[in-house]
Coordinates of C-alpha atoms (C1' of nucleotides) in Angstrom, one line a residue:
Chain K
X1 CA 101.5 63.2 -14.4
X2 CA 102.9 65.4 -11.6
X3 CA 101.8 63.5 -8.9
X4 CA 105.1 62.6 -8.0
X5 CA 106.1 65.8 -7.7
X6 CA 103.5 67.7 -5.8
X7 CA 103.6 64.3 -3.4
X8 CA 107.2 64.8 -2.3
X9 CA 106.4 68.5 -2.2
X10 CA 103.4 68.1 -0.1
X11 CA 105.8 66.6 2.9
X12 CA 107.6 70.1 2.9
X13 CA 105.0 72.5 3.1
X14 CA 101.0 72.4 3.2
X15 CA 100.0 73.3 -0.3
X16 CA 96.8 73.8 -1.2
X17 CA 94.2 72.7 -3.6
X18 CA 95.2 75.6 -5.7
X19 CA 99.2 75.2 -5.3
X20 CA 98.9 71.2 -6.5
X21 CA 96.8 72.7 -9.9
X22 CA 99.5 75.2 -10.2
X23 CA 102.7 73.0 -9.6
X24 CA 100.6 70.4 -12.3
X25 CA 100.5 72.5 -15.0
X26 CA 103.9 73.2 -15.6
X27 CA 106.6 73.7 -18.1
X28 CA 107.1 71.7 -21.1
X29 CA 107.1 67.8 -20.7
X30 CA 109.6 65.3 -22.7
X31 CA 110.0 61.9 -23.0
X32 CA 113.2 60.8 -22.9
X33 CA 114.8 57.6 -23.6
X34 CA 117.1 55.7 -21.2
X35 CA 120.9 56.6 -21.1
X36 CA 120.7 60.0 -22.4
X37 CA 122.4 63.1 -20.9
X38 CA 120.2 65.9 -20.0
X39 CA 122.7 68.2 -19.1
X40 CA 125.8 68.4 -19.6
X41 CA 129.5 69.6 -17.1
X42 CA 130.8 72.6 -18.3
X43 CA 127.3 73.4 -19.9
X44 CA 124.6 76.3 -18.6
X45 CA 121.4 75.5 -17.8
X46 CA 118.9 76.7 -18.7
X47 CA 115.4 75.1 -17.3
X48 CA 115.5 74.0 -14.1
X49 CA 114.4 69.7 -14.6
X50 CA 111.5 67.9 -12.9
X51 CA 111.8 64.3 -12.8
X52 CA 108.0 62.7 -13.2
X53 CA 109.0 59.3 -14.1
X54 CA 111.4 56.6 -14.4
X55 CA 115.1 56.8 -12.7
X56 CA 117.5 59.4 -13.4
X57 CA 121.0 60.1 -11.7
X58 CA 124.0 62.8 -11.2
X59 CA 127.6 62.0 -12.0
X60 CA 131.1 63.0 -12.2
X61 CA 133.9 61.9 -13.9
X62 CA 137.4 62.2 -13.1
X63 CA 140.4 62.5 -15.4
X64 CA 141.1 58.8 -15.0
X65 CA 137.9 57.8 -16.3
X66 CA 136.8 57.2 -13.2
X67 CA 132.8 57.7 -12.7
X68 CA 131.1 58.6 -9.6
X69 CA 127.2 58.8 -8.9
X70 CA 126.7 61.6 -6.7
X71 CA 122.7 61.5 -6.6
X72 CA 119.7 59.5 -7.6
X73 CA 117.2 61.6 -9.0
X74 CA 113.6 59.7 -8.6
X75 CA 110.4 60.7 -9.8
X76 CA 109.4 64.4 -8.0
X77 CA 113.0 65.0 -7.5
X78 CA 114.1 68.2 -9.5
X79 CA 117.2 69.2 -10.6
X80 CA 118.9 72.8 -9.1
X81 CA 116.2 75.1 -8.6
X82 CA 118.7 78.2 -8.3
X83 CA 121.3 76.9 -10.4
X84 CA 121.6 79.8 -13.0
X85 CA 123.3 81.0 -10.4
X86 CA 126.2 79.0 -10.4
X87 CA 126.5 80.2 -14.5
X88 CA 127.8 76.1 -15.3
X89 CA 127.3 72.7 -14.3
X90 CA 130.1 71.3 -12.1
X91 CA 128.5 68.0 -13.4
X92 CA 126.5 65.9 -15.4
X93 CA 123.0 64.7 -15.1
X94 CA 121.4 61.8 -17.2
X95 CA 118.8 59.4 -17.3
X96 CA 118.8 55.9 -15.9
X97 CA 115.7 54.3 -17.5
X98 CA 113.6 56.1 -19.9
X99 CA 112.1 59.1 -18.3
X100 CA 109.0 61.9 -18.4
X101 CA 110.9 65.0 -17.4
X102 CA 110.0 68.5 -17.0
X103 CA 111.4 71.4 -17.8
X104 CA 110.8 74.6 -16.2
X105 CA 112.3 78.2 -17.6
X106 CA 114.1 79.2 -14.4
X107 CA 111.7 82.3 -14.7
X108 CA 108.4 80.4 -13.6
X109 CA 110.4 78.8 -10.8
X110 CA 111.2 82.0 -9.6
X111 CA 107.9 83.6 -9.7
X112 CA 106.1 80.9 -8.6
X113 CA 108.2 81.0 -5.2
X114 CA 108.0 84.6 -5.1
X115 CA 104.0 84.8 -5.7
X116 CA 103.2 81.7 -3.3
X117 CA 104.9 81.1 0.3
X118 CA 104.1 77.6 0.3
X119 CA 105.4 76.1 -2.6
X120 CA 108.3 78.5 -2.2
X121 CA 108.7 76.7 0.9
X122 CA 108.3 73.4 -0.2
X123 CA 110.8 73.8 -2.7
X124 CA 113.6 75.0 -0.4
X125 CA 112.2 72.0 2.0
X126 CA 113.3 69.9 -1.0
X127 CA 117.0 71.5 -1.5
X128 CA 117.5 71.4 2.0
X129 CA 116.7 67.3 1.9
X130 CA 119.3 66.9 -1.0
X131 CA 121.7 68.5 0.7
X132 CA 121.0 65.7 3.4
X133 CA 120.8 63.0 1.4
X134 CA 124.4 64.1 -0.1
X135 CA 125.5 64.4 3.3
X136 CA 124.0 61.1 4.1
X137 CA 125.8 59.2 0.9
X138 CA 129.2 60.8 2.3
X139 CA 128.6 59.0 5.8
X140 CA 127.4 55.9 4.0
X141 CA 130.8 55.6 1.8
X142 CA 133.3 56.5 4.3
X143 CA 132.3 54.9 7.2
X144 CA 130.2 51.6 6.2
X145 CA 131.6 48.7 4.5
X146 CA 130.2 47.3 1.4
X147 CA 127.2 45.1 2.4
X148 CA 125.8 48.0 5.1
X149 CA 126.5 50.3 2.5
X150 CA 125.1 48.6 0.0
X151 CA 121.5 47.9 2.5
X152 CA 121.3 51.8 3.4
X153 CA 121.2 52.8 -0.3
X154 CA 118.1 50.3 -0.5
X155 CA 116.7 51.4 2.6
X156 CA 116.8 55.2 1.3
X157 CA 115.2 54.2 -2.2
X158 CA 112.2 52.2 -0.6
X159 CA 111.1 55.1 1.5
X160 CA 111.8 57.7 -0.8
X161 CA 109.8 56.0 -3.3
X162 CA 107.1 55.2 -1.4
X163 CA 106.7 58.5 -0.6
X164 CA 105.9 59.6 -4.1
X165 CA 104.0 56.3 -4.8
X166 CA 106.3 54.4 -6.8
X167 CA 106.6 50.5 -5.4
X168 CA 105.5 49.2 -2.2
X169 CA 107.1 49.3 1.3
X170 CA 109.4 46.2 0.5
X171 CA 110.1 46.2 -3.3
X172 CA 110.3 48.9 -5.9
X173 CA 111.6 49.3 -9.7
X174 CA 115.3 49.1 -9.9
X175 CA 116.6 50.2 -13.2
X176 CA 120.5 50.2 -12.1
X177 CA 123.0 47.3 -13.7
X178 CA 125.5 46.1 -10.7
X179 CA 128.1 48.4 -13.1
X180 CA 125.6 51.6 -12.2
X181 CA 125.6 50.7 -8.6
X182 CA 129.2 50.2 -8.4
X183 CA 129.5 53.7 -9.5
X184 CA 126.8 54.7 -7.1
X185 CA 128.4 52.8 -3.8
X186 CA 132.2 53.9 -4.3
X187 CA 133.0 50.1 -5.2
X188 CA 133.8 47.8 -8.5
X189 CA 130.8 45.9 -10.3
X190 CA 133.1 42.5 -9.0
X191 CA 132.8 43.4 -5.1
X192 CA 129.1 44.9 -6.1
X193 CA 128.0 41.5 -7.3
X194 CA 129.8 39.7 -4.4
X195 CA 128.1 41.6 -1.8
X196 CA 124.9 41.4 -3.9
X197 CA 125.3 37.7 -3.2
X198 CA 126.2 38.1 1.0
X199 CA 122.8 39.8 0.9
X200 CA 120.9 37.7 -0.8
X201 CA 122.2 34.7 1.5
X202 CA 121.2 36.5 4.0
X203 CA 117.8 36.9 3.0
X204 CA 118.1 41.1 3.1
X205 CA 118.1 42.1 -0.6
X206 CA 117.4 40.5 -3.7
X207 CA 117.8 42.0 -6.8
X208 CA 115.9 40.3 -10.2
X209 CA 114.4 41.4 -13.2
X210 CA 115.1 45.5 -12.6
X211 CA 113.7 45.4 -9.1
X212 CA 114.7 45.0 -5.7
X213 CA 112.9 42.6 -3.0
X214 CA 113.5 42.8 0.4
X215 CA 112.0 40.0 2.0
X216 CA 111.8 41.6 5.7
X217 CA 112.2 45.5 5.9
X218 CA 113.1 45.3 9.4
X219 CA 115.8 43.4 9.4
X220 CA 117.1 45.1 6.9
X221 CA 117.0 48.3 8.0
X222 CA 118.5 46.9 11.7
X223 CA 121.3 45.7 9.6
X224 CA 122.5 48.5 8.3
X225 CA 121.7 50.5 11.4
X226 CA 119.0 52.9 9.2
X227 CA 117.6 55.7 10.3
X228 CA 115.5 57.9 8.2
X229 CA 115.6 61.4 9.8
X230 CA 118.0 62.9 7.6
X231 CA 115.4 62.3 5.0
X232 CA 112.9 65.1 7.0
X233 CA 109.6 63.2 6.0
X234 CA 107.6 63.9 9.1
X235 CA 104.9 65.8 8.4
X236 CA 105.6 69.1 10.5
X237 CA 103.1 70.0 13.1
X238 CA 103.6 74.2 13.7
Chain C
X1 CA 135.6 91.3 11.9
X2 CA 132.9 90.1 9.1
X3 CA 135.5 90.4 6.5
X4 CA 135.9 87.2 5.8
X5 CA 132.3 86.7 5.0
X6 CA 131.7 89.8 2.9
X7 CA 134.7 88.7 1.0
X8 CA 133.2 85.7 0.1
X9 CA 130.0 86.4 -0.7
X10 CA 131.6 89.1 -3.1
X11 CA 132.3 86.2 -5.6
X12 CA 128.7 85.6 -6.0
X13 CA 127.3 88.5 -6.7
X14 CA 128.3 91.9 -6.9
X15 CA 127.7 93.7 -3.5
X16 CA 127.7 97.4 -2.7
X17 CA 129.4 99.2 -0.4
X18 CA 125.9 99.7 1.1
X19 CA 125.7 95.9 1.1
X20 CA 129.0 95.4 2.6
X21 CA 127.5 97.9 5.6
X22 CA 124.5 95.6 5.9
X23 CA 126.6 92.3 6.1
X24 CA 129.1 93.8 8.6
X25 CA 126.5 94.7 11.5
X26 CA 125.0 91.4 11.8
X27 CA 123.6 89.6 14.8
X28 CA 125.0 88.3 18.3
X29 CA 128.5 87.9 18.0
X30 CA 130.6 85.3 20.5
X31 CA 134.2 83.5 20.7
X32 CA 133.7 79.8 21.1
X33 CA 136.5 77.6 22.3
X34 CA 137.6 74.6 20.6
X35 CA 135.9 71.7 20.3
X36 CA 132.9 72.8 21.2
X37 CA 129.3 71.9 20.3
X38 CA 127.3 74.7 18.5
X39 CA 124.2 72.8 17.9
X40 CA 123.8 68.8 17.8
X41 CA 122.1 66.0 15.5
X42 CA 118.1 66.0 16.4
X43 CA 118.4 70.1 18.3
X44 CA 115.9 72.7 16.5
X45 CA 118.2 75.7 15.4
X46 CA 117.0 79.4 15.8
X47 CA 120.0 81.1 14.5
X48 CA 122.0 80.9 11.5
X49 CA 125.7 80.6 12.6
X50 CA 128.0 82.7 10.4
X51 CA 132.2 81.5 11.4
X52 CA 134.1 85.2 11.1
X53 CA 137.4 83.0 12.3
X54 CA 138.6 79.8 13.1
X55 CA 138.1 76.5 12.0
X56 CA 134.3 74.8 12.8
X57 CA 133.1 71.7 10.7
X58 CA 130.0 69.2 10.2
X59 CA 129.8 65.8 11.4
X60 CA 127.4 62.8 12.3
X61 CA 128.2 60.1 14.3
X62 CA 126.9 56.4 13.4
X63 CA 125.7 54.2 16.3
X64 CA 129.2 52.1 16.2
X65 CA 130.2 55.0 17.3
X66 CA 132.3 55.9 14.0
X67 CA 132.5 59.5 13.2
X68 CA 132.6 61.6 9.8
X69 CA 133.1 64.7 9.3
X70 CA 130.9 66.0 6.7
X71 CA 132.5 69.4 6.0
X72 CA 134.9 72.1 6.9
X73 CA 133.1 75.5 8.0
X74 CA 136.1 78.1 7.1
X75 CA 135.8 81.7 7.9
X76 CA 133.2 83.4 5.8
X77 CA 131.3 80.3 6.1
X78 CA 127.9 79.6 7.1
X79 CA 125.3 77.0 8.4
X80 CA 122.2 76.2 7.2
X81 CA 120.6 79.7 5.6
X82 CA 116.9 77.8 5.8
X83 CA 117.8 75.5 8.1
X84 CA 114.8 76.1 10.2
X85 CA 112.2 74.9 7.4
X86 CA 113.8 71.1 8.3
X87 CA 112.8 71.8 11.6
X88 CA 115.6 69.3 13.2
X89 CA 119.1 69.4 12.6
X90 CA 119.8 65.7 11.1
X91 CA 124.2 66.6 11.9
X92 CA 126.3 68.2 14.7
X93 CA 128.4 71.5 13.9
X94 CA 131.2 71.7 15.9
X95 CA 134.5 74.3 16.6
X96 CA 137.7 72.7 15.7
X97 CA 139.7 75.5 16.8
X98 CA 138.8 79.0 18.6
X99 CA 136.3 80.6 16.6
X100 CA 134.3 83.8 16.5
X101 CA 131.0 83.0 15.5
X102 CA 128.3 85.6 14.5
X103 CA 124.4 83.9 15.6
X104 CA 122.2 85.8 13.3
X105 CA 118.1 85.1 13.9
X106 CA 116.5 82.8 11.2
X107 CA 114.4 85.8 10.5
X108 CA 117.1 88.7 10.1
X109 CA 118.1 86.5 7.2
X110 CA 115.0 86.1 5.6
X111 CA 114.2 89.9 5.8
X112 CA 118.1 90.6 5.0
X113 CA 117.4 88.2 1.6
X114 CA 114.0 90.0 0.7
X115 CA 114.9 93.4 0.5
X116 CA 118.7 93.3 -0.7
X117 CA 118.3 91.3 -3.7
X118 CA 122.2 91.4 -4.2
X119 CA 122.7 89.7 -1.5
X120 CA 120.1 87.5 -1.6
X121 CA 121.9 86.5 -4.4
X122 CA 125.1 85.9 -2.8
X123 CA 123.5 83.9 -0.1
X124 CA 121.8 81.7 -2.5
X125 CA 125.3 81.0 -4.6
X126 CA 127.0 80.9 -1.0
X127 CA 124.5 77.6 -0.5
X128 CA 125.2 76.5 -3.9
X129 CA 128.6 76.2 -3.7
X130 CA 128.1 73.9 0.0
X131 CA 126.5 71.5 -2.0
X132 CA 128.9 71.4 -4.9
X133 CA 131.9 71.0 -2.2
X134 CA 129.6 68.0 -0.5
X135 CA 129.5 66.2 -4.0
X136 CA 133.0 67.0 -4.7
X137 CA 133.3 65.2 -1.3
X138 CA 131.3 62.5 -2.1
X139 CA 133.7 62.0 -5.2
X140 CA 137.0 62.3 -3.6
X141 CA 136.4 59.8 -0.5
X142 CA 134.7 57.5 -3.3
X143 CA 136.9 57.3 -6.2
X144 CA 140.5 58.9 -5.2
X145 CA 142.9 56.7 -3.0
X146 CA 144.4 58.2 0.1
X147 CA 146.9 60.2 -0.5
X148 CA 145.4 62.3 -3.6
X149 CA 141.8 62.2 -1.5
X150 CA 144.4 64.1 0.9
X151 CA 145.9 66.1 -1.5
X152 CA 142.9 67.3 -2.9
X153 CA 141.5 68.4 0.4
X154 CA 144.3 70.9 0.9
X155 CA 144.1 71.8 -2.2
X156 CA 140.8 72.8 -1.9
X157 CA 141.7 74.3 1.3
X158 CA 144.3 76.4 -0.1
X159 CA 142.0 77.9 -2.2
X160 CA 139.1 78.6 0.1
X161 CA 140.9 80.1 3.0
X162 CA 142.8 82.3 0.0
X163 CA 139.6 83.7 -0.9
X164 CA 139.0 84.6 2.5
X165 CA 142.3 86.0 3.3
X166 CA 143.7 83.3 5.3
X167 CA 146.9 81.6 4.1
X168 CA 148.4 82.1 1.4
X169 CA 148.4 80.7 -1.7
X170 CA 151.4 78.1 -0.5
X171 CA 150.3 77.6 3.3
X172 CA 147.4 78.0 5.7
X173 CA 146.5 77.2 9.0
X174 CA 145.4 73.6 10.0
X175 CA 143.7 73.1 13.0
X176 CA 143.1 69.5 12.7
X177 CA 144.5 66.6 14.2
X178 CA 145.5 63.7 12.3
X179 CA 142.5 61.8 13.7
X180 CA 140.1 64.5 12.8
X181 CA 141.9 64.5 9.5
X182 CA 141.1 60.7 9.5
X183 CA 137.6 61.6 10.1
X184 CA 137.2 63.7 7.0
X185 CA 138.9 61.7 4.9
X186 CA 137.1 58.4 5.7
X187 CA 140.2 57.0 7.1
X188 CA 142.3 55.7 10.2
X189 CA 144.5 58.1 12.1
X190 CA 147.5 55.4 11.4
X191 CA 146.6 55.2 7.5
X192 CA 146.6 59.4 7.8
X193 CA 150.1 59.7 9.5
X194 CA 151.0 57.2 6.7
X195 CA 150.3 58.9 4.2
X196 CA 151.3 62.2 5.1
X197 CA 154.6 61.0 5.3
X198 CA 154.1 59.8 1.8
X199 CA 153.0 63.6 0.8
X200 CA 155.8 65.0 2.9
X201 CA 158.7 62.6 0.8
X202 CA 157.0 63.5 -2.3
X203 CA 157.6 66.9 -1.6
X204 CA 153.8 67.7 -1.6
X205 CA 153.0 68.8 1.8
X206 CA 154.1 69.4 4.8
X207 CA 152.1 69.5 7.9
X208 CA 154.0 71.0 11.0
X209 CA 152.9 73.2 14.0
X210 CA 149.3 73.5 12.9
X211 CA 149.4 74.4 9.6
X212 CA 150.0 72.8 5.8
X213 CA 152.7 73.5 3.9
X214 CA 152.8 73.3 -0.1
X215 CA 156.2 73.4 -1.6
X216 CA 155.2 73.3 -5.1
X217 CA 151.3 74.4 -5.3
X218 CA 151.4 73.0 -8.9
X219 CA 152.7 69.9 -8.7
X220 CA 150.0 69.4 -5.5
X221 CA 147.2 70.0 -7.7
X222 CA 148.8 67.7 -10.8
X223 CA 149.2 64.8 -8.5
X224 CA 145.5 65.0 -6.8
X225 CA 143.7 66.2 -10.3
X226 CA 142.8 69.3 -8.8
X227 CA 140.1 71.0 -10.8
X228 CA 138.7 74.2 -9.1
X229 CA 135.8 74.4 -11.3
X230 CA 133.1 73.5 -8.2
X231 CA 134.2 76.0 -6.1
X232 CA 132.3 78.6 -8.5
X233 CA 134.6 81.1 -7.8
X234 CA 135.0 82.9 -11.0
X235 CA 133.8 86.7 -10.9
X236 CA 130.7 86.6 -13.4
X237 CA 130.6 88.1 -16.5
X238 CA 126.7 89.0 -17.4
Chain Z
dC1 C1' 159.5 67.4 35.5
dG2 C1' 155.8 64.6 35.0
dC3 C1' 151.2 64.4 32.5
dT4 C1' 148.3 64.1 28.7
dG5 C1' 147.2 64.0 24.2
dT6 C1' 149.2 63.4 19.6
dA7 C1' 152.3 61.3 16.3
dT8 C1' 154.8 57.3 14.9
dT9 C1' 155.9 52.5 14.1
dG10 C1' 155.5 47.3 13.5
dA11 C1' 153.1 43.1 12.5
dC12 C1' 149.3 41.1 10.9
dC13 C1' 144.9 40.8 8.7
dT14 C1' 140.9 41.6 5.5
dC15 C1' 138.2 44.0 2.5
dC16 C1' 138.2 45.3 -1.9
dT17 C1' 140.5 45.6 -6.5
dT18 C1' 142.4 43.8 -10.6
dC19 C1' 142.5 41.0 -14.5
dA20 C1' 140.7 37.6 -17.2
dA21 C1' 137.7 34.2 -18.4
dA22 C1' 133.1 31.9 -18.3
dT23 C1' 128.4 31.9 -18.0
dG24 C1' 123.8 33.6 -18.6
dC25 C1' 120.2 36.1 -20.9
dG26 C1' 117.1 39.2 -23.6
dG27 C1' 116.4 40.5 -28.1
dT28 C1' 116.8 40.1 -33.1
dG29 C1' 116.8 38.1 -37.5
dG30 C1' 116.6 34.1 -40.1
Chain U
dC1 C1' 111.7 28.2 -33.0
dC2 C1' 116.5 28.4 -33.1
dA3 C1' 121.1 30.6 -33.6
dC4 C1' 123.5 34.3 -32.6
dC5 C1' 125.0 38.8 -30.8
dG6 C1' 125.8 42.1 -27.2
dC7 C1' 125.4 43.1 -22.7
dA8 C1' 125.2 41.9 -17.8
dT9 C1' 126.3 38.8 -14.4
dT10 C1' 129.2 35.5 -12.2
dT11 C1' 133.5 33.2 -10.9
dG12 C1' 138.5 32.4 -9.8
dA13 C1' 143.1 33.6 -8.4
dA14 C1' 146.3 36.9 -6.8
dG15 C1' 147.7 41.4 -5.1
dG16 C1' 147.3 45.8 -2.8
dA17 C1' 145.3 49.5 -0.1
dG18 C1' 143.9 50.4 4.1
dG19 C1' 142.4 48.6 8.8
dT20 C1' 143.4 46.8 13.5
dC21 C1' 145.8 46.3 17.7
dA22 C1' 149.2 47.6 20.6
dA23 C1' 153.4 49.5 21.9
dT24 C1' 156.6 53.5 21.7
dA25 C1' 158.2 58.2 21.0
dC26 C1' 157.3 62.8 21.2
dA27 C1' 155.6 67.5 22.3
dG28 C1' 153.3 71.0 24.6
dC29 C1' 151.9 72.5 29.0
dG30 C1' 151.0 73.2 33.9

DNA sequence: CGCTGTATTGACCTCCTTCAAATGCGGTGG
DNA sequence: CCACCGCATTTGAAGGAGGTCAATACAGCG
């Protein structure tokens, strides 16, 4: 059930036989259904949230109504480990599809990074990739236009998936509506479904049935200039 | 001459004069010209770069040679606290304008967060509040048209360099060229200069001789929906 | 006083938005 | 099995925000 998890955690530190049984056996598990906030802006948290299934996602809203998806949270992703700190959410987070989430008393995060170095370690490997990532989607809107934009998102999802073993190297579950991923990409669901179509015609992406195809990988990824280093998957050799 | 950073990490946790001794006799400390390279995309850091004055920032560059800068690194500001555990920096830091940068060894940090648990706490919400900045980045370039994306950047500005005890709460220094202004707000340099003008005949800002200008502070942060709320800068109350 | 980099302007173009309507589709109840 | 509902997708036409290219003005500096 925390496979996920101690998967994506496994790329950040070497954790041993003992550190997977720990991180397995934590906190309390919910299921929860799709569309529901978890936490609330303006709100205190509480647990810190472990993702173990299904598709969940940060957001913002502005004062206009606008929405913005800042992050994708996939299974193993967590939500702010130290974010007690902070004392309230600056925004929202919410499932997608229906999800298995975990929630951990910021307590046992704390001790468990304070009682063992390499899942501490693993776990600020993991902030420091989310910070990427953000920096990453900040490139990606500014300076790419729609269709690259649109290919680099899909790039990002097949190899972060694959790393925790959700879909295969050229298709995985895709829970979003073309309204979501307009709020993800910085665009309307019109231009989203337009540029939906340019990439289908061009035999990069096609999206059916909640999951995304991409016929060739390669030429995707060459499309939209991809390159995965920000994502910090190689396995380090010390 | 590390005022700027103790000041700022003062709003995340409440540090001791003791602290404030520890803070201020930090590392190797070195002026920089500007526009210079501090460390670049794919380089394996040692140190952790703390900016005691002057203007540095983040940026990537994209193989069509487009830029983006990803953030602003303002006095008191620092880069990457574990940056090491990525092992390979996946963006550039750069000085915009002089600075006087304080190179502190990864493990002086570490040691520095391990036994002072104030300001491991302060470090920790210092992080915290990079990442909320980076998605209220994400949602200004993304859902904000030009001249309130621009609006809202000195806004924000205002109010970090205030903290700091640069500025004032109507003006502070702006090292930045229109085209590097361009580059952080996802723009051209010709759409910038365009809408500056539009700012300056609204009676917004003014931008002359290296620095911004706010006539009327409130009616800047009306027009750009300016809520300070991620900058986690309220003194907490536990 | 000339040089170099920055700011400014104009004309034109295009990517993306807006608004509104039409079509498709999965699920539910009869 | 079909009719219907609500939601998601698709399409069209028109407009606007911002980009591109290229020339000009300006300012700081040696």
């Amino acid at each position: 059930m925390f496979s996920a998890f101690i998967r994506k955690l496994s790329y950040g530190s070497d954790l041993t036989e003992a550190d997977h049984d720990r991180l397995g056996a934590l906190g309390h598990v919910r299921e929860i259904g799709a569309r529901q906030d978890i936490i609330t802006q303006g709100e205190r948290p509480e647990d810190v949230y472990v993702v173990l299934s299904g598709f969940a996602y940060r957001y913002k809203v502005l004062r206009n109504g606008k929405r913005q998806i800042i992050a994708l949270l996939l299974p193993g992703d967590t939500s702010d480990l130290h974010v007690a700190i902070l004392g309230v959410m600056d925004h929202c987070i919410a499932t997608l599809s229906p999800c298995t989430i975990a929630a951990l008393p910021q307590g046992t995060v704390t001790n468990l990074a304070q009682q063992h170095p390499r899942i501490s370690r693993a776990l600020r490997w993991a902030t420091l990739v989310d910070e990427a990532i953000s920096r990453e989607w900040l490139v990606n809107t500014s300076r790419r236009e729609a269709s690259q934009r649109m290919a680099h998102l899909f790039c990002e999802l097949l190899v972060r998936l694959q790393v925790v073993g959700v879909g295969d190297a050229d298709r995985c579950p895709f829970p979003l509506t073309q309204t979501d991923l307009a709020e993800v990409m910085g665009l309307t669901s019109v231009h989203v479904n337009r540029t939906l179509q340019f990439l289908r015609d061009q035999g990069l992406i096609t999206l059916r049935k909640h999951q995304v195809i991409a016929p060739n990988v390669g030429k995707l990824k060459d499309f939209c200039d991809f390159n995965p280093d920000y994502l910090h998957l190689v396995k380090r050799v010390e």
